[in-house]
PDB file of C-alpha atoms in Angstrom:
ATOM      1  CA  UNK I   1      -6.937  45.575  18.074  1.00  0.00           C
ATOM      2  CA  UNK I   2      -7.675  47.027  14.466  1.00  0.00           C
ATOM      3  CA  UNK I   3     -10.982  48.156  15.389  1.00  0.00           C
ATOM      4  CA  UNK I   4      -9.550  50.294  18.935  1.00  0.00           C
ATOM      5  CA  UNK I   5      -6.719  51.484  17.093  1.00  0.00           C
ATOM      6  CA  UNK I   6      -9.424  53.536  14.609  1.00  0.00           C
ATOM      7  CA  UNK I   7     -12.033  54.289  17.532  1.00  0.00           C
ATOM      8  CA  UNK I   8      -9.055  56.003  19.463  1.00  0.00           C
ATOM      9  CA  UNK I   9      -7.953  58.178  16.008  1.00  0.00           C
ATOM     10  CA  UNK I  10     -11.801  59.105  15.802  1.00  0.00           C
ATOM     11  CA  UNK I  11     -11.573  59.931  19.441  1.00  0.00           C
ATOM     12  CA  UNK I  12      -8.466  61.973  18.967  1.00  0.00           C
ATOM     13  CA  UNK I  13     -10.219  63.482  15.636  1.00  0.00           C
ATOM     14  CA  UNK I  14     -13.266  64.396  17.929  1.00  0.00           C
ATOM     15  CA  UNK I  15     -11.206  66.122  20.485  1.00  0.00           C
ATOM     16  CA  UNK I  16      -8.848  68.191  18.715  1.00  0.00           C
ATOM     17  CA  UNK I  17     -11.536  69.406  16.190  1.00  0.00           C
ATOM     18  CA  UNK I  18      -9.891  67.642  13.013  1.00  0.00           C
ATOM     19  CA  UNK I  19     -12.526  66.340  10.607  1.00  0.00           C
ATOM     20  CA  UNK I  20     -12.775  62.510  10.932  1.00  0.00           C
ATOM     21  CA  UNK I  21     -14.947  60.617   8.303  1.00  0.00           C
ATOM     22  CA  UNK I  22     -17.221  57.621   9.260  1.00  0.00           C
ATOM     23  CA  UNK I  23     -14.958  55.552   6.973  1.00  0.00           C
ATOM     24  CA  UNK I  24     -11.971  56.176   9.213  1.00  0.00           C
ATOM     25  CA  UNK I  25     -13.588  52.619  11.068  1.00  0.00           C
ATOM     26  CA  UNK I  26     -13.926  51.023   7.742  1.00  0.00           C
ATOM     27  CA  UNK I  27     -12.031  47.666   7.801  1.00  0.00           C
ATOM     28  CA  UNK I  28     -11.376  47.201  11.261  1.00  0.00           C
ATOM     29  CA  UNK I  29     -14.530  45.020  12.243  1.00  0.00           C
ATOM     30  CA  UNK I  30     -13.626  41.774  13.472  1.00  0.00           C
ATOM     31  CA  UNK I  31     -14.962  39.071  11.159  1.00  0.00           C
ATOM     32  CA  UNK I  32     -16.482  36.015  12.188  1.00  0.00           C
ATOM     33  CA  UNK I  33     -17.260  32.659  10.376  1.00  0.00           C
ATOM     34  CA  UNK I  34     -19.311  30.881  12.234  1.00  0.00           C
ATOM     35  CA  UNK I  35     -20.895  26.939  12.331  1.00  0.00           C
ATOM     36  CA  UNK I  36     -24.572  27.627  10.828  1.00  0.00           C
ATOM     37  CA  UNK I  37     -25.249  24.137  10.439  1.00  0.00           C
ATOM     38  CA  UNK I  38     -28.092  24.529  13.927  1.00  0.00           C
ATOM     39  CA  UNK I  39     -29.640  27.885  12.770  1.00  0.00           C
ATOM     40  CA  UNK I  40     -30.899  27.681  16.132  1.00  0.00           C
ATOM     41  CA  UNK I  41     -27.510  28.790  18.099  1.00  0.00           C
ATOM     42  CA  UNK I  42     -26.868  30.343  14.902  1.00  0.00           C
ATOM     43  CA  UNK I  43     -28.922  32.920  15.662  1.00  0.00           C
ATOM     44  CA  UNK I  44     -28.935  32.773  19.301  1.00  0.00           C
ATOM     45  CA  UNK I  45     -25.073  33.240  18.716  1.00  0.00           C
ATOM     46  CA  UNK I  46     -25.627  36.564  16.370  1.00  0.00           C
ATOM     47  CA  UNK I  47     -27.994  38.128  18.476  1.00  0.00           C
ATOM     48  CA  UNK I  48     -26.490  37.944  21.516  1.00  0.00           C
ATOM     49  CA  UNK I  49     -23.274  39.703  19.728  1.00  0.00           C
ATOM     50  CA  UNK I  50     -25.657  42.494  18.570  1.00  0.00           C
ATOM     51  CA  UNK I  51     -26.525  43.039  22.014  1.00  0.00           C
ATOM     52  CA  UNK I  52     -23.050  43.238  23.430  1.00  0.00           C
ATOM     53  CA  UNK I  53     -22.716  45.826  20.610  1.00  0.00           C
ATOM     54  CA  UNK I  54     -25.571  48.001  21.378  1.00  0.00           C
ATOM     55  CA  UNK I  55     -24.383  47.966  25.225  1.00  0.00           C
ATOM     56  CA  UNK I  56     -20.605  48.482  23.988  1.00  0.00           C
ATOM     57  CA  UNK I  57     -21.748  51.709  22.120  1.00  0.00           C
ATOM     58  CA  UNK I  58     -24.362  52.626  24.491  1.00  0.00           C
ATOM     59  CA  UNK I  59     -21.442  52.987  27.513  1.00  0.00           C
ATOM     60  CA  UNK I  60     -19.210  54.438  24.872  1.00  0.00           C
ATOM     61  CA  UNK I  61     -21.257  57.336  23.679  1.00  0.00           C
ATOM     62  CA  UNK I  62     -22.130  58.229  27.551  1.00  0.00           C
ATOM     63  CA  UNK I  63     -18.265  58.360  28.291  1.00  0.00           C
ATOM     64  CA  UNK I  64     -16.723  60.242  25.153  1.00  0.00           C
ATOM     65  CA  UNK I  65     -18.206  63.049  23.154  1.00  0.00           C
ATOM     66  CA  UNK I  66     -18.463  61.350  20.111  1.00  0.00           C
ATOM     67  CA  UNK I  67     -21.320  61.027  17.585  1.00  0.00           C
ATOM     68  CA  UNK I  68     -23.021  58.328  17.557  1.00  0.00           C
ATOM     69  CA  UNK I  69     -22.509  57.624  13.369  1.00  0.00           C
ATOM     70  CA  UNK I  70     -18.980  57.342  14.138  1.00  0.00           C
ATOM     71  CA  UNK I  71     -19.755  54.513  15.952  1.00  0.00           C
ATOM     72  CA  UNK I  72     -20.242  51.121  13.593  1.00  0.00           C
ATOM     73  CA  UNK I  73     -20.392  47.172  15.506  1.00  0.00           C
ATOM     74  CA  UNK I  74     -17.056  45.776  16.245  1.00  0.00           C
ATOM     75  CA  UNK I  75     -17.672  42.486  13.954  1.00  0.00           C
ATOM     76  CA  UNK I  76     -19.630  41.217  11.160  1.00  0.00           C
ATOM     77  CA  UNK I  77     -20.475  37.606   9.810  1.00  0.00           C
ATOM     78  CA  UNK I  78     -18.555  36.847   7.059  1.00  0.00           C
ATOM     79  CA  UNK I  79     -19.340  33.306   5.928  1.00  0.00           C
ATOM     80  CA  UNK I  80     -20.200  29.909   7.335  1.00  0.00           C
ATOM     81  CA  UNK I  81     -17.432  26.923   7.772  1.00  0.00           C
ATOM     82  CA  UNK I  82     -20.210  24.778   7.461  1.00  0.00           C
ATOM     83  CA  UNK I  83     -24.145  25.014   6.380  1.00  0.00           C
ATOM     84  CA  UNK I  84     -26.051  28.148   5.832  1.00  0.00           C
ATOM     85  CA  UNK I  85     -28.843  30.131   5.862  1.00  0.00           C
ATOM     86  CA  UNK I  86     -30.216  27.615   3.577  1.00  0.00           C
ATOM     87  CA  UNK I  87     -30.228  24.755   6.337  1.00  0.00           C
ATOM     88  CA  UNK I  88     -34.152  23.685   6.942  1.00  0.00           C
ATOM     89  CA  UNK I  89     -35.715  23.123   9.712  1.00  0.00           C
ATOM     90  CA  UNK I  90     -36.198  19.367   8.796  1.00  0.00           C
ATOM     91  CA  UNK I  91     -32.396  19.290   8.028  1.00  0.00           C
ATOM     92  CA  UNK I  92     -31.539  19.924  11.856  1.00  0.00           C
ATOM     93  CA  UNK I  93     -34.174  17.757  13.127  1.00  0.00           C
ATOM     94  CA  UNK I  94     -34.056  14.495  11.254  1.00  0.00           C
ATOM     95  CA  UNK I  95     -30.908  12.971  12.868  1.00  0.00           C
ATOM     96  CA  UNK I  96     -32.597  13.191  16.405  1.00  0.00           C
ATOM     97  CA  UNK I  97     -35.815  12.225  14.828  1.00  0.00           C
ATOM     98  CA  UNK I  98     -34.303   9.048  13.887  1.00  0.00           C
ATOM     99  CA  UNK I  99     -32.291   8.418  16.416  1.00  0.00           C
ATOM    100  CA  UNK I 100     -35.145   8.620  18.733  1.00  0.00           C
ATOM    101  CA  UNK I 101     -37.853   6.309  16.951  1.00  0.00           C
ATOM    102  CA  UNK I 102     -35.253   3.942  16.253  1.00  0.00           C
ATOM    103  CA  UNK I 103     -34.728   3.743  20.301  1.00  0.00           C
ATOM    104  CA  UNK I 104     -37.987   4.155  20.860  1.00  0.00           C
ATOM    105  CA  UNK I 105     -39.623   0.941  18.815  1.00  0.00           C
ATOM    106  CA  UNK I 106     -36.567  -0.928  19.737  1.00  0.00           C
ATOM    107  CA  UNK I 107     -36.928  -0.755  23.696  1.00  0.00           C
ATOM    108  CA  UNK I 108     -40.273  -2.555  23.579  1.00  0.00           C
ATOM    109  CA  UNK I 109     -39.423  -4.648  20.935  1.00  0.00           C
ATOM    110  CA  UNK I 110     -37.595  -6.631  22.837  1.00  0.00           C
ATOM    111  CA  UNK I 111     -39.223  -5.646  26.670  1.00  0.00           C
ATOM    112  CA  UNK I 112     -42.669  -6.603  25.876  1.00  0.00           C
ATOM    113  CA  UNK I 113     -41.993  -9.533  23.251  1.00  0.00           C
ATOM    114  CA  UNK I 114     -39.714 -11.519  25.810  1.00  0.00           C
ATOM    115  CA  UNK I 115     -41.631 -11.092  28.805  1.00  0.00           C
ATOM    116  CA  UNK I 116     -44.894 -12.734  26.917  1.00  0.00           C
ATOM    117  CA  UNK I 117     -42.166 -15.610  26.000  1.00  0.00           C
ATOM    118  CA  UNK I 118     -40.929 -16.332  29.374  1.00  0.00           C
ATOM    119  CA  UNK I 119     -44.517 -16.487  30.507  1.00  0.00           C
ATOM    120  CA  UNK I 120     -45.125 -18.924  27.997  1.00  0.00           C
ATOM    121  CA  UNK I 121     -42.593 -20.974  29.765  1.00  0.00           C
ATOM    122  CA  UNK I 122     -40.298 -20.531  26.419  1.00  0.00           C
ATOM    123  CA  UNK I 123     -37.068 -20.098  29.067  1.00  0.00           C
ATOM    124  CA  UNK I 124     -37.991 -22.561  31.082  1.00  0.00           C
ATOM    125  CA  UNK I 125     -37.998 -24.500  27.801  1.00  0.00           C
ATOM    126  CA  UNK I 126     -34.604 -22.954  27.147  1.00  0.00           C
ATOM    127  CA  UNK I 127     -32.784 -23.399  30.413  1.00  0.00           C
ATOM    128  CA  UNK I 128     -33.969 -27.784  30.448  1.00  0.00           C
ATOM    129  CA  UNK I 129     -32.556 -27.957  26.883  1.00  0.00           C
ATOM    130  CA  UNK I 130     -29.539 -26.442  27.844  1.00  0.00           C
ATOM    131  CA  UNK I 131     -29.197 -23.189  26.600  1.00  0.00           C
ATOM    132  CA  UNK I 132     -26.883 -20.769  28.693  1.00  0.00           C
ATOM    133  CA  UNK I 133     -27.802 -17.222  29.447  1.00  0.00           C
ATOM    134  CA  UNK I 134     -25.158 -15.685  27.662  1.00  0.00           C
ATOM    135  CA  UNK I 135     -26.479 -17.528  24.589  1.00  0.00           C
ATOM    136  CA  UNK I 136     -30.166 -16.735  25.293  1.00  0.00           C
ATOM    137  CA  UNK I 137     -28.996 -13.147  25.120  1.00  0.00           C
ATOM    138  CA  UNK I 138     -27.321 -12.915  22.271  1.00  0.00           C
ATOM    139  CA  UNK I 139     -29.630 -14.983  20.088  1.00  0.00           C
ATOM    140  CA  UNK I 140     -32.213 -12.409  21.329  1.00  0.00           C
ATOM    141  CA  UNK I 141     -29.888  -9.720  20.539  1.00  0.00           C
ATOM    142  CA  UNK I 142     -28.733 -10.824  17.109  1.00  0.00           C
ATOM    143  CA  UNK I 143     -32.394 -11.449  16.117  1.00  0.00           C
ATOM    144  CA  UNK I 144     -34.082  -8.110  16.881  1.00  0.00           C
ATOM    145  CA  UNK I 145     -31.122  -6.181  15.692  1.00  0.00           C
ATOM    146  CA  UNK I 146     -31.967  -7.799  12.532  1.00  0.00           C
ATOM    147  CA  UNK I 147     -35.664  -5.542  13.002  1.00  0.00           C
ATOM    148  CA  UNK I 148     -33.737  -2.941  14.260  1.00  0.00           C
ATOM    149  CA  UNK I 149     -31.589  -2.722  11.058  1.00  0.00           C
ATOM    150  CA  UNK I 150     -35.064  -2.719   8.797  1.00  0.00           C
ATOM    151  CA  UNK I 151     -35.907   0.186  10.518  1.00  0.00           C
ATOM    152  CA  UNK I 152     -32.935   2.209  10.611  1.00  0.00           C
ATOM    153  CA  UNK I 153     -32.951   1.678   6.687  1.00  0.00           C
ATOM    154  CA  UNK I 154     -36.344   2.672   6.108  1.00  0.00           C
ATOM    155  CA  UNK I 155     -35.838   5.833   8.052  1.00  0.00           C
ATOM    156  CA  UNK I 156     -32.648   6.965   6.695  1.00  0.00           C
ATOM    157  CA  UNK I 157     -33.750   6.299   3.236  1.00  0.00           C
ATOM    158  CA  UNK I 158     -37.287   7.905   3.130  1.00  0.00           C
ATOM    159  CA  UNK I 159     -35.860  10.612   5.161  1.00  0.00           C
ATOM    160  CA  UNK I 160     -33.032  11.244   2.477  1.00  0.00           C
ATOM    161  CA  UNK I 161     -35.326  10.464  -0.689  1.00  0.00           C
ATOM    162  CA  UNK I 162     -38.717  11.782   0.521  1.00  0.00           C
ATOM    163  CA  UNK I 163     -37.621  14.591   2.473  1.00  0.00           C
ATOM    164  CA  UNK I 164     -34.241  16.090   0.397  1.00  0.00           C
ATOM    165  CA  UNK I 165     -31.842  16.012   3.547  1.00  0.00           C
ATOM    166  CA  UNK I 166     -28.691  17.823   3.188  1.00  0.00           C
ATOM    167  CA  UNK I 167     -26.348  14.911   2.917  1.00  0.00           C
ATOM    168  CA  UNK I 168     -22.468  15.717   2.713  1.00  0.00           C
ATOM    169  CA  UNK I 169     -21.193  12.819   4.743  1.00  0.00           C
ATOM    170  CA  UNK I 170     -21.220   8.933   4.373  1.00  0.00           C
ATOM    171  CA  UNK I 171     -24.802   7.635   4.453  1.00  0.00           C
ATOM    172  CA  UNK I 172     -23.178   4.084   5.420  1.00  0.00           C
ATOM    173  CA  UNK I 173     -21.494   5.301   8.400  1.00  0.00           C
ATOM    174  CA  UNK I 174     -24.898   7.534   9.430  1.00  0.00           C
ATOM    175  CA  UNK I 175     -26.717   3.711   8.415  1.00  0.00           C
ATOM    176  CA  UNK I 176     -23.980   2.386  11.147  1.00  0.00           C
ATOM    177  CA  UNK I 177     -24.281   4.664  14.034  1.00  0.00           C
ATOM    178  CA  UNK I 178     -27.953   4.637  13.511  1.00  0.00           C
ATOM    179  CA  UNK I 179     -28.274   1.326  13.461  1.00  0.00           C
ATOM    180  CA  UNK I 180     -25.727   0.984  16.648  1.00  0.00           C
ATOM    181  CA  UNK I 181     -28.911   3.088  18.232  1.00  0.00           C
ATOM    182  CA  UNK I 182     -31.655   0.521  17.880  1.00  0.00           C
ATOM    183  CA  UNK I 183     -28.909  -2.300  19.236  1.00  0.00           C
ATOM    184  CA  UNK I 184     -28.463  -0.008  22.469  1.00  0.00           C
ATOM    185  CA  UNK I 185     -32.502   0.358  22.628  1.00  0.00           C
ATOM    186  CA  UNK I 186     -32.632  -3.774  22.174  1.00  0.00           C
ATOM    187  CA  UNK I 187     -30.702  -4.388  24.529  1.00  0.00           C
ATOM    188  CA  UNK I 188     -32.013  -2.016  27.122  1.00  0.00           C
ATOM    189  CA  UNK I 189     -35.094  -3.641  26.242  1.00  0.00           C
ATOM    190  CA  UNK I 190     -33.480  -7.195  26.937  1.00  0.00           C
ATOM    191  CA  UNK I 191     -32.841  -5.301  30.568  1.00  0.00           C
ATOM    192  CA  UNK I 192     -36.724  -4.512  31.119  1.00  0.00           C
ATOM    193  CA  UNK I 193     -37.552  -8.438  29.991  1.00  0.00           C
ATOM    194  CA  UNK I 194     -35.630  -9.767  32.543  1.00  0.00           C
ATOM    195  CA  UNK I 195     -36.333  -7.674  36.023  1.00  0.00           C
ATOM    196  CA  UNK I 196     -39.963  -6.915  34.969  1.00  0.00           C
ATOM    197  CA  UNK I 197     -42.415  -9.947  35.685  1.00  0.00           C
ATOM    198  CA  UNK I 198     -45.432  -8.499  33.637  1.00  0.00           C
ATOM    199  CA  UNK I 199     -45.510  -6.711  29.981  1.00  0.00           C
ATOM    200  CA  UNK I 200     -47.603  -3.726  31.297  1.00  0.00           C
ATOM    201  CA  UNK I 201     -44.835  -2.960  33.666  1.00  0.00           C
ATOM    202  CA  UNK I 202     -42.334  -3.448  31.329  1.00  0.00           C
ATOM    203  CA  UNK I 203     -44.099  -1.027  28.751  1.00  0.00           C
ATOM    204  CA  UNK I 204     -44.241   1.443  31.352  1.00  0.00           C
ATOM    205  CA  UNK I 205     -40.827   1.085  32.761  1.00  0.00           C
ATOM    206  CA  UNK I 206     -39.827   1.653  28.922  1.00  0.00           C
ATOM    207  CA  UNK I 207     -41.836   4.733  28.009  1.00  0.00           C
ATOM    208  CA  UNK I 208     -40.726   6.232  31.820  1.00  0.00           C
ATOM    209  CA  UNK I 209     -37.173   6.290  30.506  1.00  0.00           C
ATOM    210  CA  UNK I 210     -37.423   7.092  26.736  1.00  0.00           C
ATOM    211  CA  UNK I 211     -39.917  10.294  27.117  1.00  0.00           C
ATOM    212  CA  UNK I 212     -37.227  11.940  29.534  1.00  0.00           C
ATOM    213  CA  UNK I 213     -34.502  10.980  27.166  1.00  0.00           C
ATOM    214  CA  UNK I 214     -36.112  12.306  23.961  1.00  0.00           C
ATOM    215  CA  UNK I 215     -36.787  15.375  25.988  1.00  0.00           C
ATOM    216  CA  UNK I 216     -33.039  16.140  26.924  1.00  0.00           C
ATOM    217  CA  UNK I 217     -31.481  14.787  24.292  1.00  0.00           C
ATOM    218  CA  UNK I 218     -31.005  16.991  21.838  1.00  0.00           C
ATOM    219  CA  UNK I 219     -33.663  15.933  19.719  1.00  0.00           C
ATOM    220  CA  UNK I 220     -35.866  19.082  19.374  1.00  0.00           C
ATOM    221  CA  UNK I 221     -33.720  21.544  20.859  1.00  0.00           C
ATOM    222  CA  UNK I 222     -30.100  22.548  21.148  1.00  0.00           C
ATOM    223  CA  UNK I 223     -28.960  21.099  24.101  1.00  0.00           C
ATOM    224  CA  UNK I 224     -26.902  24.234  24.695  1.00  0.00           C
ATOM    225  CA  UNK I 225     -30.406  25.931  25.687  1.00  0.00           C
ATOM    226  CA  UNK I 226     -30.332  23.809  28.838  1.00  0.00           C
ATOM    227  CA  UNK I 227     -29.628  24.450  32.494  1.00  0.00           C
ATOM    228  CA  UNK I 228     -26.596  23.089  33.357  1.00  0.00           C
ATOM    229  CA  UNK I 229     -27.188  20.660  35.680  1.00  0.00           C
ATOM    230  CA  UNK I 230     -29.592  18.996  33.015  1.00  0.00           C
ATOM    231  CA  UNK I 231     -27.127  19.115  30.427  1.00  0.00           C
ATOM    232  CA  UNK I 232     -24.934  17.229  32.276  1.00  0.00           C
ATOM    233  CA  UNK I 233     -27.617  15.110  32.632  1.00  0.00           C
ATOM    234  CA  UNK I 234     -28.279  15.160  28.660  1.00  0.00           C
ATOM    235  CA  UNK I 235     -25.227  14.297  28.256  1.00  0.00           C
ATOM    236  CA  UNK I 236     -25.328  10.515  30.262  1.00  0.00           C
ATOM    237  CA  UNK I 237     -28.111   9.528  27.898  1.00  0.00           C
ATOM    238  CA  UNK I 238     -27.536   6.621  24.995  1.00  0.00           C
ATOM    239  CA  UNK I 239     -28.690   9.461  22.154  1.00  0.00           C
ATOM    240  CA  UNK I 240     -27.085  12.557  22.759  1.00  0.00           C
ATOM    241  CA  UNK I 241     -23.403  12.269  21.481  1.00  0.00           C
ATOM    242  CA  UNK I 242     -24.671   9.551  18.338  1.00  0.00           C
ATOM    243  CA  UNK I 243     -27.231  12.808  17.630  1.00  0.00           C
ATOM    244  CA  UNK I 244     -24.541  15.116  17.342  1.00  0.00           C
ATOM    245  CA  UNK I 245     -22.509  12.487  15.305  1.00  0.00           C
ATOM    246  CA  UNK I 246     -25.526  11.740  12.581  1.00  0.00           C
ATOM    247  CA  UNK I 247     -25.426  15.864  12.482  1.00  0.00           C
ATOM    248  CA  UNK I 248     -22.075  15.708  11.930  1.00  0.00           C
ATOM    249  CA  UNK I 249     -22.085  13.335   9.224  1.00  0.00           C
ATOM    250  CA  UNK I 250     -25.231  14.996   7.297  1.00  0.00           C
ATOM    251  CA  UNK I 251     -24.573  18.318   7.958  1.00  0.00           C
ATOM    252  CA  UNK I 252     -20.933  19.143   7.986  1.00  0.00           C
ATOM    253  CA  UNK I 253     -19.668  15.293   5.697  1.00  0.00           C
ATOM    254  CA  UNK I 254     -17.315  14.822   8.936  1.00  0.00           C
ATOM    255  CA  UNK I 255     -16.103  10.577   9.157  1.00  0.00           C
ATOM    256  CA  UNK I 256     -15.091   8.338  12.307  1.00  0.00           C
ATOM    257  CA  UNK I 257     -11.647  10.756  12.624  1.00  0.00           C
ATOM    258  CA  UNK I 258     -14.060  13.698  14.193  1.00  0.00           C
ATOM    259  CA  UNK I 259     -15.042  13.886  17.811  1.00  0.00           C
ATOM    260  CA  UNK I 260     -18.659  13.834  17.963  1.00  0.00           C
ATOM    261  CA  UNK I 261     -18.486  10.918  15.726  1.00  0.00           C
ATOM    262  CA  UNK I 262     -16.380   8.785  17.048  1.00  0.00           C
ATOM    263  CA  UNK I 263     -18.157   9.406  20.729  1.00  0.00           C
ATOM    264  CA  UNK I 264     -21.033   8.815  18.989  1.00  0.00           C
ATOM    265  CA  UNK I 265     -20.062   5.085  18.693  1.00  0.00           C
ATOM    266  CA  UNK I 266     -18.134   5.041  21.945  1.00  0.00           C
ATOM    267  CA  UNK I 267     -20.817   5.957  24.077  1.00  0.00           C
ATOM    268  CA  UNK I 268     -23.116   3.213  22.203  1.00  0.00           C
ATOM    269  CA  UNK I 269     -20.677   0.471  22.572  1.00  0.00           C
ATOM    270  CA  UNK I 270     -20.143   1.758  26.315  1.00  0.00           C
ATOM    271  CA  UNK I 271     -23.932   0.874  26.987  1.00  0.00           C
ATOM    272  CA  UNK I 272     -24.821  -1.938  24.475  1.00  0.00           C
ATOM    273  CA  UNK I 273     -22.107  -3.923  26.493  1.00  0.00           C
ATOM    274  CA  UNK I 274     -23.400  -2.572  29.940  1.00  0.00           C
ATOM    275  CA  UNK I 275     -27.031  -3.143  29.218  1.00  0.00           C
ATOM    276  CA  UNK I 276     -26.125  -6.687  27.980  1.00  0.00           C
ATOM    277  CA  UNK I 277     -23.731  -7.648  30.977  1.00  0.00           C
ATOM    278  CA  UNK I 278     -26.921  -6.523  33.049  1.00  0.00           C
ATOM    279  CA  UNK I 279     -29.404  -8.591  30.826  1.00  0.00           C
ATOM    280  CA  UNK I 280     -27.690 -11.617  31.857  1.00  0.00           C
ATOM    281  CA  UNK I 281     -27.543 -10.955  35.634  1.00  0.00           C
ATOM    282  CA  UNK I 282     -31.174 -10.688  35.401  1.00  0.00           C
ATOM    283  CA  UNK I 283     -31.119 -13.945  33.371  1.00  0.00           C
ATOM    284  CA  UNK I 284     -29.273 -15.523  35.833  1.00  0.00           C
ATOM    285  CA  UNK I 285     -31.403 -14.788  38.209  1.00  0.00           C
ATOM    286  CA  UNK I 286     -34.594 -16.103  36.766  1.00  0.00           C
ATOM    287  CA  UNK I 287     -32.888 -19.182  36.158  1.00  0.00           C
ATOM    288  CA  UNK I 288     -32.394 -19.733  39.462  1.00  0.00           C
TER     289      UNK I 288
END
C-alpha cells in the first residue's frame, strides 16, 4: 500500500511538472523474509519475484509517462527465518540421502534373506514347532530393526562428524525418525518374503519400487518442482513427509510439536503397521 501510495505522488509529480526525486520511493518496498533453508526454491522463489517486477515496470512505463529511474522493485529480501546463503549443498541433501539408503538396504534385507530361509524349509520348521505368524513376524521384525538401527547410526554420525552438517535440532529425534525409516523398509521387505516364491523376484520386486520412490521423493530435488499429479503421488510414498521432518530437525532445530515432524512419524507408523498386517496375510497363506 506504502509502495502505490509513493508511485502515485511520483505520478502526480510527473504530471504536473513538480520535481520528484528517486528517493520519493525510498522505504516503501515490501520486505520479505523468506525460508532459505532449500536454496533451491530459495532462489526459484527470488527470481520468479524479479520477473514479476520487470513485467510490473515494463506495463507501467508503457502506460504512464514516467522515467524509468523513478521506477525501483516493489520488495526486497530482508533476512532469512531460517538458514542462509551459507546452507551447502550437502546440507539440503543429506536427510534424503539417508533416508533413502536406510530404505533402500533395509527392503532386501529382509526380502531376499527370508525367502532363502523359507526355502530352506526354516518355516516349515517354524509352523511344526508351533510358532504363530504373528510371532514369526515380529521376531523377524525386531531382529533386522536391530541392523536397521546400526545403520541409521553410522549414517547420521559420519554424516554429522565427517561431513559438518548444519545441526540445530535434536540428533536423537533425527536418530528416531530415521531409524522409524529402515523399520518401514523391513517390513516392506517382510511383504516381498512372503508373496514372492524366489529371491531374484523378490530383489526385483524391491528395486522396482524403491528407484521410483527415491526419484519422487524429495530426495534430490524439491518436490515443489514436480507436476502435480506426481506430487500427489510423492506425497503417498513412506519417505517424503519423514524427509521433510529430518530437514526440519537439521535445518530449522524444529521438535515433534511441528508439522512436518510429527507427519513424519505418522505416516511411518501408518505403513510399518500396514506393511506388517499384510506380512502376516501372506504368512498365513504359506502356512496353509
Amino acid at each position: 500500500e506504502n509502495y502505490v501510495k509513493r508511485l502515485e505522488a511520483v505520478c502526480r509529480g510527473v504530471n504536473d511538472s513538480v520535481p520528484v526525486h528517486p528517493s520519493d520511493l525510498s522505504g516503501a518496498a515490501v520486505e520479505l523474509i523468506i525460508d532459505a533453508t532449500n536454496l533451491q526454491i530459495y532462489f526459484t522463489i527470488n527470481e520468479t519475484l524479479n520477473k514479476a517486477a520487470d513485467l510490473m515496470r515494463a506495463d507501467f512505463i508503457k502506460n504512464t509517462s514516467i522515467p524509468e529511474f523513478y521506477f525501483d522493485p516493489p520488495f526486497e529480501i530482508t533476512d532469512h527465518v531460517y538458514g542462509g546463503l551459507d546452507v551447502s549443498f550437502t546440507d539440503i541433501i543429506a536427510p534424503g540421502l539417508i533416508a533413502g539408503m536406510t530404505l533402500g538396504v533395509s527392503i532386501p534385507l529382509t526380502a531376499i534373506n527370508l525367502v532363502i530361509d523359507r526355502k530352506c524349509g526354516l518355516f516349515d520348521r517354524s509352523w511344526v514347532a508351533g510358532v504363530s505368524v504373528i510371532e514369526l513376524i515380529t521376531a523377524q521384525l525386531l531382529t533386522y530393526s536391530a541392523v536397521a538401527l546400526l545403520q541409521v547410526v553410522i549414517c547420521t554420525f559420519c554424516g554429522i562428524y565427517a561431513f559438518d552438517l548444519r545441526r540445530q535440532g535434536n540428533l536423537g529425534l533425527l536418530v528416531l525418525l530415521a531409524f522409524m525409516v529402515g523399520i518401514c523398509g523391513v517390513s516392506f521387505g517382510l511383504v516381498l518374503s512372503m508373496f514372492m516364491a524366489r529371491e531374484d523376484s523378490s530383489l526385483q520386486t524391491a528395486m522396482g519400487v524403491f528407484y521410483p520412490i527415491l526419484l519422487i521423493g524429495g530426495v534430490f530435488w524439491p518436490i515443489e518442482s514436480l507436476d502435480q499429479w506426481v506430487r500427489t503421488a510423492s506425497y503417498v510414498t513412506p519417505i517424503t513427509y519423514p524427509i521433510e521432518g529430518m530437514r526440519a530437525i537439521l535445518l530449522k532445530g524444529w521438535g515433534l510439536g511441528h508439522k512436518p515432524v510429527y507427519l513424519g512419524f505418522t505416516v511411518l507408523i501408518g505403513w510399518t503397521v500396514t506393511f506388517s498386517i499384510l506380512a502376516c496375510i501372506g504368512g498365513q497363506f504359506r502356512r496353509f
